[in-house]
Short mmCIF file of C-alpha atoms and ligand atoms in Angstrom, two decimals:
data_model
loop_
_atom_site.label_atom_id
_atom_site.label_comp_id
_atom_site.label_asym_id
_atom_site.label_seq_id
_atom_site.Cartn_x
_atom_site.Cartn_y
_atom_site.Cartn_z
CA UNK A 1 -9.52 -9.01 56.58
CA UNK A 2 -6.45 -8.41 54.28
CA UNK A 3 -4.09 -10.97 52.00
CA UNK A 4 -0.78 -9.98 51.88
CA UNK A 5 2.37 -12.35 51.52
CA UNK A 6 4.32 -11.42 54.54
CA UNK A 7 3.14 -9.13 57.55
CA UNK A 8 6.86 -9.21 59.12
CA UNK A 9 7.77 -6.69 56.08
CA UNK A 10 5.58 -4.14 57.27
CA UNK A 11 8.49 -1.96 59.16
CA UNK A 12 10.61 -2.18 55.98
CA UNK A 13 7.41 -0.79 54.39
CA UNK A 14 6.76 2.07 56.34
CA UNK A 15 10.33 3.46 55.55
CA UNK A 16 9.54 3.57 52.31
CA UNK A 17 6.42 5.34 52.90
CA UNK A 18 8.10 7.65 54.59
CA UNK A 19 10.61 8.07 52.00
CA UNK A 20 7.55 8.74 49.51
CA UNK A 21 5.94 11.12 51.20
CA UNK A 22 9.07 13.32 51.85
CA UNK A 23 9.11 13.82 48.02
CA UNK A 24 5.01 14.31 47.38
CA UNK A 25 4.65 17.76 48.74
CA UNK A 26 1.09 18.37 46.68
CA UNK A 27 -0.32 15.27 48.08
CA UNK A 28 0.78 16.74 51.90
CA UNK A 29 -0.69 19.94 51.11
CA UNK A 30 -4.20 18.10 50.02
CA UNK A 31 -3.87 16.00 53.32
CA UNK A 32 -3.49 19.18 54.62
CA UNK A 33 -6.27 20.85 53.61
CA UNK A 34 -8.89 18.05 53.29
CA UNK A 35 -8.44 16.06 56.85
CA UNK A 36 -9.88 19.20 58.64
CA UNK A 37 -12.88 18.95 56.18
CA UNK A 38 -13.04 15.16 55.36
CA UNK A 39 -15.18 15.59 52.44
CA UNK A 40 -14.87 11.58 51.13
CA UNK A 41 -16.43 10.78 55.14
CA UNK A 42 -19.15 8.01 54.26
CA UNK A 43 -17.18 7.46 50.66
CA UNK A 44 -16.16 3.69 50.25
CA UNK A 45 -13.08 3.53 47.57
CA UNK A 46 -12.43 0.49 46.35
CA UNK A 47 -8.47 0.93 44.46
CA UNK A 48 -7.42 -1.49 41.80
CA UNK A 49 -3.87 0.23 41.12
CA UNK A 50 -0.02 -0.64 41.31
CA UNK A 51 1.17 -1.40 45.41
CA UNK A 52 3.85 1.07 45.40
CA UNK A 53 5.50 3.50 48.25
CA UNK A 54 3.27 6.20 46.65
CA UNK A 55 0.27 4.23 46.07
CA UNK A 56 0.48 3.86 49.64
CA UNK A 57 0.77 7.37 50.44
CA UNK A 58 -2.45 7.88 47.98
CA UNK A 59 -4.08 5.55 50.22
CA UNK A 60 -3.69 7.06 53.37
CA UNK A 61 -4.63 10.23 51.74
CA UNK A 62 -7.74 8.93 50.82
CA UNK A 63 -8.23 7.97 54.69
CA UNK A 64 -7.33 11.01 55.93
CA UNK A 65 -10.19 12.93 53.79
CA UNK A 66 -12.45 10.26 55.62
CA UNK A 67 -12.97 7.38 52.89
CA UNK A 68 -13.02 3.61 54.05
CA UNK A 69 -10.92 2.33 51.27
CA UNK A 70 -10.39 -1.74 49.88
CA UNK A 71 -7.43 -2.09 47.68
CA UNK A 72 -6.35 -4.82 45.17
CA UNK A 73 -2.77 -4.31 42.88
CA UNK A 74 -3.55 -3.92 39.16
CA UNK A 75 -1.06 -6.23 37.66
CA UNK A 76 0.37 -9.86 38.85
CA UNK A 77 4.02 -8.73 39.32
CA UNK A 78 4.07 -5.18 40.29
CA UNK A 79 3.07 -5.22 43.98
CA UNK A 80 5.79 -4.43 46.18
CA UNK A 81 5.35 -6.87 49.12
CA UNK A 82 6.63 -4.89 51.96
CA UNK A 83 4.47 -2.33 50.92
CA UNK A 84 1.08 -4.21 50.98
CA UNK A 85 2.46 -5.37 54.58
CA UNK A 86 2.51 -1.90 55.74
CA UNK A 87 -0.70 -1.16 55.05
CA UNK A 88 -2.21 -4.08 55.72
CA UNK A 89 -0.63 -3.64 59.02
CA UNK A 90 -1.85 0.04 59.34
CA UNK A 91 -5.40 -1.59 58.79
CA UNK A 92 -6.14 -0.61 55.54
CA UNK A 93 -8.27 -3.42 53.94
CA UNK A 94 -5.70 -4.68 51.12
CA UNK A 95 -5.72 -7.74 48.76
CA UNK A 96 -2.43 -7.89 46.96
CA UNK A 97 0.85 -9.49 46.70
CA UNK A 98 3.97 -10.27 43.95
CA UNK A 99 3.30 -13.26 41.64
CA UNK A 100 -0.66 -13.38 41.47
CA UNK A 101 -1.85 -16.22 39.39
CA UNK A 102 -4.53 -14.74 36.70
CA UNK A 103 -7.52 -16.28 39.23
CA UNK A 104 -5.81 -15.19 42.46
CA UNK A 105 -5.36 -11.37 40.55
CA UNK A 106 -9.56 -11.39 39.64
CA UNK A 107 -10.42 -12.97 43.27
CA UNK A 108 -8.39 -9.81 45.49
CA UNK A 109 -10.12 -7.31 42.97
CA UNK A 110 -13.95 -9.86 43.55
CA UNK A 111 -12.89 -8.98 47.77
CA UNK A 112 -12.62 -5.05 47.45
CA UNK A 113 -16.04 -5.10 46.28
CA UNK A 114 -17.46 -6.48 49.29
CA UNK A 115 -17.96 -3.67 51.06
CA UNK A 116 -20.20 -2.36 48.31
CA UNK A 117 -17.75 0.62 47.28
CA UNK A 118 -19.14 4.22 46.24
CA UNK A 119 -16.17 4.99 44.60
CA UNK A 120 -13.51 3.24 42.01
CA UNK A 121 -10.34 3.98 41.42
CA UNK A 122 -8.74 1.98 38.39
CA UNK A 123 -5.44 1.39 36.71
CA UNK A 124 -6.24 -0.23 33.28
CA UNK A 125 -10.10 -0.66 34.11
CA UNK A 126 -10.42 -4.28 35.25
CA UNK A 127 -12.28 -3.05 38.18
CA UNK A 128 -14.57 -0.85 36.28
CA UNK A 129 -14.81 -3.97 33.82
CA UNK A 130 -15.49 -6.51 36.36
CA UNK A 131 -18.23 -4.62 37.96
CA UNK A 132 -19.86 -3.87 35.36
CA UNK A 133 -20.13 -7.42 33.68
CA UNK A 134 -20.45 -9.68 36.96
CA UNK A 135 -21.20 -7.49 39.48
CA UNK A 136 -24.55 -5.21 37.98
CA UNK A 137 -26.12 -5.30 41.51
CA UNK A 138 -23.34 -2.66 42.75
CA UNK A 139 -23.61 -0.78 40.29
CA UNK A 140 -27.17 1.54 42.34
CA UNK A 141 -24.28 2.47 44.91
CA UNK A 142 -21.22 3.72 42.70
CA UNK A 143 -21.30 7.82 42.15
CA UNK A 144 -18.33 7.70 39.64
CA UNK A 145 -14.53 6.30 39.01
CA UNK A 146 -11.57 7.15 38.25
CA UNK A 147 -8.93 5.86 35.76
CA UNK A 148 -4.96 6.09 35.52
CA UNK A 149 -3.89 5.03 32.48
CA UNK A 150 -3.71 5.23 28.72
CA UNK A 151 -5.02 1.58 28.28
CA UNK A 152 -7.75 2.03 30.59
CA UNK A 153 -9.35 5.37 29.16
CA UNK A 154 -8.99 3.78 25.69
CA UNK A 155 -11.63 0.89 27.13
CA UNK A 156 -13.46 3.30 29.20
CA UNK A 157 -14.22 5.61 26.22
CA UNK A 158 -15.37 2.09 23.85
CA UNK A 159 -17.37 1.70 27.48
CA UNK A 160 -18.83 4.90 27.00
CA UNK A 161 -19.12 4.73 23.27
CA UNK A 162 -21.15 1.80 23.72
CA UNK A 163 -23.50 3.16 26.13
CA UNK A 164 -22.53 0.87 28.47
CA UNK A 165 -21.01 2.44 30.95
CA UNK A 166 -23.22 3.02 33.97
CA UNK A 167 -21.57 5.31 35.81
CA UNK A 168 -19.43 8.71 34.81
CA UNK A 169 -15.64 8.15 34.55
CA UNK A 170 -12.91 10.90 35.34
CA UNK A 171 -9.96 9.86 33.09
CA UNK A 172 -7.36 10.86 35.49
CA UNK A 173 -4.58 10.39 33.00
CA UNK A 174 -5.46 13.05 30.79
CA UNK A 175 -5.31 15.27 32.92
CA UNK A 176 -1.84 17.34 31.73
CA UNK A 177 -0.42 17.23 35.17
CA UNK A 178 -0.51 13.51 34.83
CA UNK A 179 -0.20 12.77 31.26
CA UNK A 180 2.82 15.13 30.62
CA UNK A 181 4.89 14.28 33.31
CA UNK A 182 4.18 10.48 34.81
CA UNK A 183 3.97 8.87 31.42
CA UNK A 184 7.17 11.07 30.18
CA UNK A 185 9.56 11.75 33.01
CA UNK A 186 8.03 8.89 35.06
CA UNK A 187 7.95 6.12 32.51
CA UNK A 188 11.19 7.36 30.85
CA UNK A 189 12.90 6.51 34.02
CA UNK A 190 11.28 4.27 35.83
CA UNK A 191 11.71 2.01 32.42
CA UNK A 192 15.14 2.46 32.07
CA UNK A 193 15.23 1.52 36.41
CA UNK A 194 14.22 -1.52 35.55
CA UNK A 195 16.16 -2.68 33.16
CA UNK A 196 19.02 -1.39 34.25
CA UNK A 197 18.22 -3.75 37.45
CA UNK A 198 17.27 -6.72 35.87
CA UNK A 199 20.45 -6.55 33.43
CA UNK A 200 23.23 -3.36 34.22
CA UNK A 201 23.72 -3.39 31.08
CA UNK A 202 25.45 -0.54 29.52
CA UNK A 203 23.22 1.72 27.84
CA UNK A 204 25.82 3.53 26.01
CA UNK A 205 27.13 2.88 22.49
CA UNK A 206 23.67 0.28 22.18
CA UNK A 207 21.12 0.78 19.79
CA UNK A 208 18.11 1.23 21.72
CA UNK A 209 14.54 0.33 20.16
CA UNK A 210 11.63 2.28 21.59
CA UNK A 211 8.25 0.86 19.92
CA UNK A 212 6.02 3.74 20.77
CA UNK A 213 6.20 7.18 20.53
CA UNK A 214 3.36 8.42 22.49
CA UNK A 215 4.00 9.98 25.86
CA UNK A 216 5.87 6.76 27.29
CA UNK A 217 8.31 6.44 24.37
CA UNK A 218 9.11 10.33 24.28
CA UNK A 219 10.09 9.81 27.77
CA UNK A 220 11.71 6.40 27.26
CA UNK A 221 13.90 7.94 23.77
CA UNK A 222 15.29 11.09 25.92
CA UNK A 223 16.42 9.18 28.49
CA UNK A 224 18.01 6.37 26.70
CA UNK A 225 19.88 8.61 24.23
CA UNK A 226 20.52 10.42 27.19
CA UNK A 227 22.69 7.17 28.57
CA UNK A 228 24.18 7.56 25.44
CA UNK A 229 22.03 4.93 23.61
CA UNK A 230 21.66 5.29 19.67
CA UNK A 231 17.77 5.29 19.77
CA UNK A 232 15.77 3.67 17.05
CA UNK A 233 12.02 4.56 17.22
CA UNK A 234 9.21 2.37 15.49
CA UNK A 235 5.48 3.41 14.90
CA UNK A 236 2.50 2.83 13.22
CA UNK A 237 1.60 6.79 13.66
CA UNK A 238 2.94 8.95 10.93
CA UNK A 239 2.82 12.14 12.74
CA UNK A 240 4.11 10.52 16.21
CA UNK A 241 6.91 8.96 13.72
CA UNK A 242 7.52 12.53 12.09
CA UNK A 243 8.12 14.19 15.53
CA UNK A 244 10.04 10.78 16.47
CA UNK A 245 12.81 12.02 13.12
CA UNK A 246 12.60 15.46 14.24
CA UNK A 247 13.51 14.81 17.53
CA UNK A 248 16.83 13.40 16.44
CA UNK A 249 16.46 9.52 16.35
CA UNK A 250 15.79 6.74 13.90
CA UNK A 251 12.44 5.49 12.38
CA UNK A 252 12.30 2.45 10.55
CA UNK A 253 9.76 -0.49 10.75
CA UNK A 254 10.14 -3.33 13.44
CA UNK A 255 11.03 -5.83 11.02
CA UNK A 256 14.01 -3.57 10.01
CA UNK A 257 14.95 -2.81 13.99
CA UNK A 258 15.03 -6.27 15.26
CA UNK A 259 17.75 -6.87 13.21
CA UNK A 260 20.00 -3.63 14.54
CA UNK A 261 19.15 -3.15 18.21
CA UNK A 262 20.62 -4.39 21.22
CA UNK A 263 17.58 -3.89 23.75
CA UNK A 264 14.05 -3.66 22.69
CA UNK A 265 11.21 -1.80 25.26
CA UNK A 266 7.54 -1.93 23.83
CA UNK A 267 5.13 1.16 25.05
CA UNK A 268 2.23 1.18 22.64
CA UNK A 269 -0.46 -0.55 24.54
CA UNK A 270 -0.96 -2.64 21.30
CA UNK A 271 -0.74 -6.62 21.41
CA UNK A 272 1.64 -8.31 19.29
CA UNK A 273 4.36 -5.87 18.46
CA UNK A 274 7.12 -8.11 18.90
CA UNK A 275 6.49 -11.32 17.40
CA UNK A 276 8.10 -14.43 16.51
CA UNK A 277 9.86 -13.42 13.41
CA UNK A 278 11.58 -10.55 15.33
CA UNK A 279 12.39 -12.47 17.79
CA UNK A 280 14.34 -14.80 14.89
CA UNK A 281 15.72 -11.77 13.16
CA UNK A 282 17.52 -10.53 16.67
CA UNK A 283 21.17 -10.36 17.62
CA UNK A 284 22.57 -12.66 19.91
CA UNK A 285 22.04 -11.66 23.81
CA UNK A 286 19.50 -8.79 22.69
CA UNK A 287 17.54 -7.91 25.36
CA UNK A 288 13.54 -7.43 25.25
CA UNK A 289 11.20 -5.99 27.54
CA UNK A 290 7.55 -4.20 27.46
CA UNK A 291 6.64 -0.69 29.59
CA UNK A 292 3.28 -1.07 27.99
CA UNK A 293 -0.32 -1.89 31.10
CA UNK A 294 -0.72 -5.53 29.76
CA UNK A 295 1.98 -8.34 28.78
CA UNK A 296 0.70 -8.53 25.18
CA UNK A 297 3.13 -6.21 23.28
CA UNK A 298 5.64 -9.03 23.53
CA UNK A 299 4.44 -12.22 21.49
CA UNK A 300 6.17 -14.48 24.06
CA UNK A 301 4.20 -18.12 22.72
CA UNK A 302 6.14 -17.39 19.20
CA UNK A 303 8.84 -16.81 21.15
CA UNK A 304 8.41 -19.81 23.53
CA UNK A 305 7.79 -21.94 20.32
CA UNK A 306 11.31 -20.98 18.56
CA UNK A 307 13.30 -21.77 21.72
CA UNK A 308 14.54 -25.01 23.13
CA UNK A 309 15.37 -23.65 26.70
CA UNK A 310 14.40 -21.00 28.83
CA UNK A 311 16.29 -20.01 32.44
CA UNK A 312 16.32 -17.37 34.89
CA UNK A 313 20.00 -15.31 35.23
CA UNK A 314 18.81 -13.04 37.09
CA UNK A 315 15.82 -11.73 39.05
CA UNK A 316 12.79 -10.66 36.44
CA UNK A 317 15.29 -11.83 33.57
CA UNK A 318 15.22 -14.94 31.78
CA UNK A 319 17.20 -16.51 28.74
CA UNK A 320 15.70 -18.16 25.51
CA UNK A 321 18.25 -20.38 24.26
CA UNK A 322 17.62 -21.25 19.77
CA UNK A 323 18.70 -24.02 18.36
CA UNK A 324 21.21 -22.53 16.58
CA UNK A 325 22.80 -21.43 20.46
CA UNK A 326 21.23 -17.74 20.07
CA UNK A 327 20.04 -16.57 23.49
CA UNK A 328 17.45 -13.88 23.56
CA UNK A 329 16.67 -11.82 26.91
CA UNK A 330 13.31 -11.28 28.03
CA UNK A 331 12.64 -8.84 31.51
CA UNK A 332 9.80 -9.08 33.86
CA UNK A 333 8.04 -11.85 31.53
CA UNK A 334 6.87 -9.11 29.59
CA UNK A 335 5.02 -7.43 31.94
CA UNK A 336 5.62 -3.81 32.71
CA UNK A 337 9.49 -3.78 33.46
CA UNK A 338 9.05 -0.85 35.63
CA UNK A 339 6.68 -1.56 37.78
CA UNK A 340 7.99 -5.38 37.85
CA UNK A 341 11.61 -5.19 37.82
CA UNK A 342 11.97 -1.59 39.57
CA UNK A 343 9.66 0.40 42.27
CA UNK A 344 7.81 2.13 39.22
CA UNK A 345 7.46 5.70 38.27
CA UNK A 346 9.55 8.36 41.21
CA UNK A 347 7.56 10.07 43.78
CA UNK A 348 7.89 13.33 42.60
CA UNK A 349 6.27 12.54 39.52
CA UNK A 350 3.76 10.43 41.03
CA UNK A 351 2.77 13.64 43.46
CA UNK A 352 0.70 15.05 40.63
CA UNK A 353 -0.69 12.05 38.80
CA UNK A 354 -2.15 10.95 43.18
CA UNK A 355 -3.55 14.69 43.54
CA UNK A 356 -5.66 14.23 40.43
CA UNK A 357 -6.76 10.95 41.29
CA UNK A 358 -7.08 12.38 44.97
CA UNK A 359 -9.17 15.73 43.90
CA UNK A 360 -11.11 13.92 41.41
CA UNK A 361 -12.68 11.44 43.51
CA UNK A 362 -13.56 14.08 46.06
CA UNK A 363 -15.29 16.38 42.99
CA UNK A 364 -16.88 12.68 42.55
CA UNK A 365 -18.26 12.43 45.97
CA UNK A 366 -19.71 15.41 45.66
CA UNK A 367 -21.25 15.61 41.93
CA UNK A 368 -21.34 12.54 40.40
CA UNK A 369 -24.54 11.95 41.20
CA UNK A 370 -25.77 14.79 38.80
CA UNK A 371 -22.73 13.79 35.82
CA UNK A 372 -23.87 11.95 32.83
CA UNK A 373 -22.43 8.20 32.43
CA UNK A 374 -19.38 8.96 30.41
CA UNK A 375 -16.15 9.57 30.86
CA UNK A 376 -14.95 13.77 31.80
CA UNK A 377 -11.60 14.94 31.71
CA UNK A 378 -9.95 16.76 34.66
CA UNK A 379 -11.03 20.63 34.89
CA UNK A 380 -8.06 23.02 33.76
CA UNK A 381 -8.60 24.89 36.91
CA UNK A 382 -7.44 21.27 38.70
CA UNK A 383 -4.65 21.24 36.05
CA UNK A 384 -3.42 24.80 36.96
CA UNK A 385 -3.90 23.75 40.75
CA UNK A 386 -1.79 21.13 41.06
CA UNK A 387 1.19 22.68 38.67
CA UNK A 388 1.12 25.73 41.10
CA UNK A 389 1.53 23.98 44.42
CA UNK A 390 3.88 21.89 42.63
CA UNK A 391 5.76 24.54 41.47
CA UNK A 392 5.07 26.49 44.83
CA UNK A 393 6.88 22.79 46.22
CA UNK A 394 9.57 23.72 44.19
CA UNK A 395 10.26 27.04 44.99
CA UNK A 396 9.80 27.95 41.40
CA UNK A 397 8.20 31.33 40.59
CA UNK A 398 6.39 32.45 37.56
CA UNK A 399 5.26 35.70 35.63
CA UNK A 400 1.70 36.80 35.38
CA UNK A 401 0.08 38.75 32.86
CA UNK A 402 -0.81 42.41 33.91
CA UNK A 403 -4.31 43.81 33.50
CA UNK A 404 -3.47 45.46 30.30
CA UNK A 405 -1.86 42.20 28.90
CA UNK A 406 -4.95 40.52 29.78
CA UNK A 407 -6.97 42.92 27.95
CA UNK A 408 -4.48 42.88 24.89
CA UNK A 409 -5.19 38.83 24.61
CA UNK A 410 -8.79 39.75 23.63
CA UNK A 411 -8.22 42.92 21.79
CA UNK A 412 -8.93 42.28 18.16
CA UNK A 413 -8.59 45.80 17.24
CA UNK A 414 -4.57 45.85 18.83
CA UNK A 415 -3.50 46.00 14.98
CA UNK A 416 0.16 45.56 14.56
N1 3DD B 1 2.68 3.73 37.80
C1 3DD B 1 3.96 3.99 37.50
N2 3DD B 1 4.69 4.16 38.59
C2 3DD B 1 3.86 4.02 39.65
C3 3DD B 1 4.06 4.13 41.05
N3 3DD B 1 5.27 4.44 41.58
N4 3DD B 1 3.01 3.93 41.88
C4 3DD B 1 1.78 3.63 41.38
C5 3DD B 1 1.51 3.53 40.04
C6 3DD B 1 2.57 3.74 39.16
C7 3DD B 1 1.63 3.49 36.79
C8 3DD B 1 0.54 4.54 36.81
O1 3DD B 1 0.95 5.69 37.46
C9 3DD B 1 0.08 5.10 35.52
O2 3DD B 1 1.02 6.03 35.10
C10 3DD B 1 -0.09 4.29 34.34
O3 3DD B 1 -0.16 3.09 34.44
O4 3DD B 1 -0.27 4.99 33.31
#
């Protein structure tokens, strides 16, 4: 029996499906392949991850390869509601709409465990946490998990570090067809989608501070300087800083930024990284916002505590009004701003992140039984699968190395 918040949204739902798979040609060419075979039949996935248009088409993929599958959103704000109608509709067992309250977020996860699930599939690991701290008796039926994102591999490997992680993890977003491309191309647009609708602000001419410069702030920096934005990077990583200066932009501390820049995105997956006495150093109208899983980059109580009024202008934006008449401009409450404010990361990009969650769960259904409990990166050969038929999707064509250039790589004796 699903929860979503409105069933009459389901047809506006299923265009956007449609729209999503017209642009995830890897995932139709696993459907493809694996609904002749079903090799997740008997599987029960239960999905803790973002209600998008391509989540959805992940979803049905998992059907189609035979899975019964329970899904719950991964965040309060980032379930699109149309979405969740269209599945729910379609009879997929789904828990999730926009504006969960912290218990109402923990009890749709508690109902996709009712079915006893074989499988998880996690975005930020509260599934993987939950079960394993309040629900040990399920524990004798899961064969393994997957996990999305940066935040939730950095938990899982603690987990695993620990020993207490009781069943083996695949940490879908290291794999390089999801790591180099979602959390570049897809969170360096998707990030700037969503501010760009909860502000239109113009991006050019504005300095533009990026605190991050892992995989998400790469992606974030290009684009913005892209727009035309003067791009200020902070970091607490001296080599991700070095490659920040070589790359063409500014590095200075945050204490030195928040006086300069114009619009601030956080996408370090640390807490506090914006905190009170930024806020109080900031320009007039400067505009704030977080990329990062969890709404803790963004110290908003400081923030809260320095202001004497706070209202909405616009969807997912809100005003902090100082004493002294300063207004400050926060997006999406701090939670991700492109998954809140915007549809999240494009399809295209989301096409290869999906077929590693998709093929991983399937090489779960069939090993993880005999895989130790700790947490395995995606197989190169899976890598190299899903760039080809993406490529192949493109219509892009490639070299290969002959026979004799093969035997040349190994040749130690090739001399100069
Ligand atoms: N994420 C970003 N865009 C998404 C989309 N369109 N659908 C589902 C999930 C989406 C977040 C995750 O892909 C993952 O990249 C993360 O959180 O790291």
């Amino acid at each position: 029996m699903s929860k979503v918040a409105d069933l009459s949204l389901a047809a506006q739902g299923k265009l956007k499906i449609e729209w999503a798979q017209a642009h995830m040609p890897v995932m139709a060419k696993l459907v493809e392949k694996y609904s002749a075979t079903k090799p997740l039949e008997g599987m029960r996935v239960a999905g803790c991850l973002h209600v998008t248009k391509e989540t959805a088409v992940l979803v049905k993929s998992l059907v189609a390869a035979g899975a019964e599958v329970s899904w719950s959103g991964c965040n309060p704000l980032s379930t699109q509601d149309d979405i969740a109608a269209a599945l729910a509709e379609e009879g997929v067992d789904i828990y999730a709409w926009r504006g969960l309250s912290t218990e109402e977020f923990y009890w749709c996860i508690e109902q996709t465990l009712k079915f006893r699930p074989t499988l998880t599939l996690d975005d930020g690991a509260d599934l993987i946490v939950l079960i394993h701290n309040k629900h040990k008796e399920l524990l004798e039926d899961v064969v393994g998990g997957t996990e999305e994102t940066t935040t939730g591999i950095h938990r899982l490997k603690a987990m695993a570090d620990a020993g207490d992680l009781k069943y083996p993890l695949i940490a879908v977003n290291n794999a390089q067809t999801k790591w180099d491309f979602d959390n570049v191309y897809g969170t360096g647009q998707s990030s700037l989608d969503g501010i760009l609708r909860a502000s239109n602000i113009l991006l050019a001419g504005k300095t533009f501070v990026v605190a991050g410069y892992g995989h998400c702030g790469t992606g974030i920096a290009f684009r913005a300087s892209g727009m035309g934005s003067n791009v200020v990077v902070t970091e607490i990583d001296a080599v991700k800083a070095l490659r920040a200066k070589m790359d063409g932009f500014s590095v200075m501390p945050m204490d030195e930024a928040a006086k300069v820049g114009d619009i601030f995105i956080t996408a370090t997956g640390m807490k506090d990284v914006i905190v009170g006495k930024h806020f109080e150093s900031m320009k007039d109208g400067a505009i704030v916002c977080n990329t990062g899983h969890y709404d803790v980059e963004l110290n908003l109580p400081e923030l809260k505590s320095l202001s004497v009024e706070r209202r909405e202008v616009r969807p997912n934006n809100a005003e902090y009004v100082f004493e002294n008449g300063k207004k400050i401009f926060v997006l999406a409450e701090g939670r991700l701003v492109n998954l809140s404010a915007a549809e999240g990361h494009p399809s295209e990009v989301m096409d290869m992140s999906f077929a590693n969650q998709f093929l991983s769960l399937i090489r779960l259904a069939r090993e993880g039984k005999n895989l130790e409990n700790k947490v395995y990166d995606v197989s190169l050969e899976q890598d190299a699968l899903v760039a080809e038929t993406k490529l192949e999707a493109m219509g892009v064509k490639i070299d290969k190395l002959s026979p004799e250039q093969v035997t040349y790589l190994t040749d130690y004796n090739a001399g100069t």
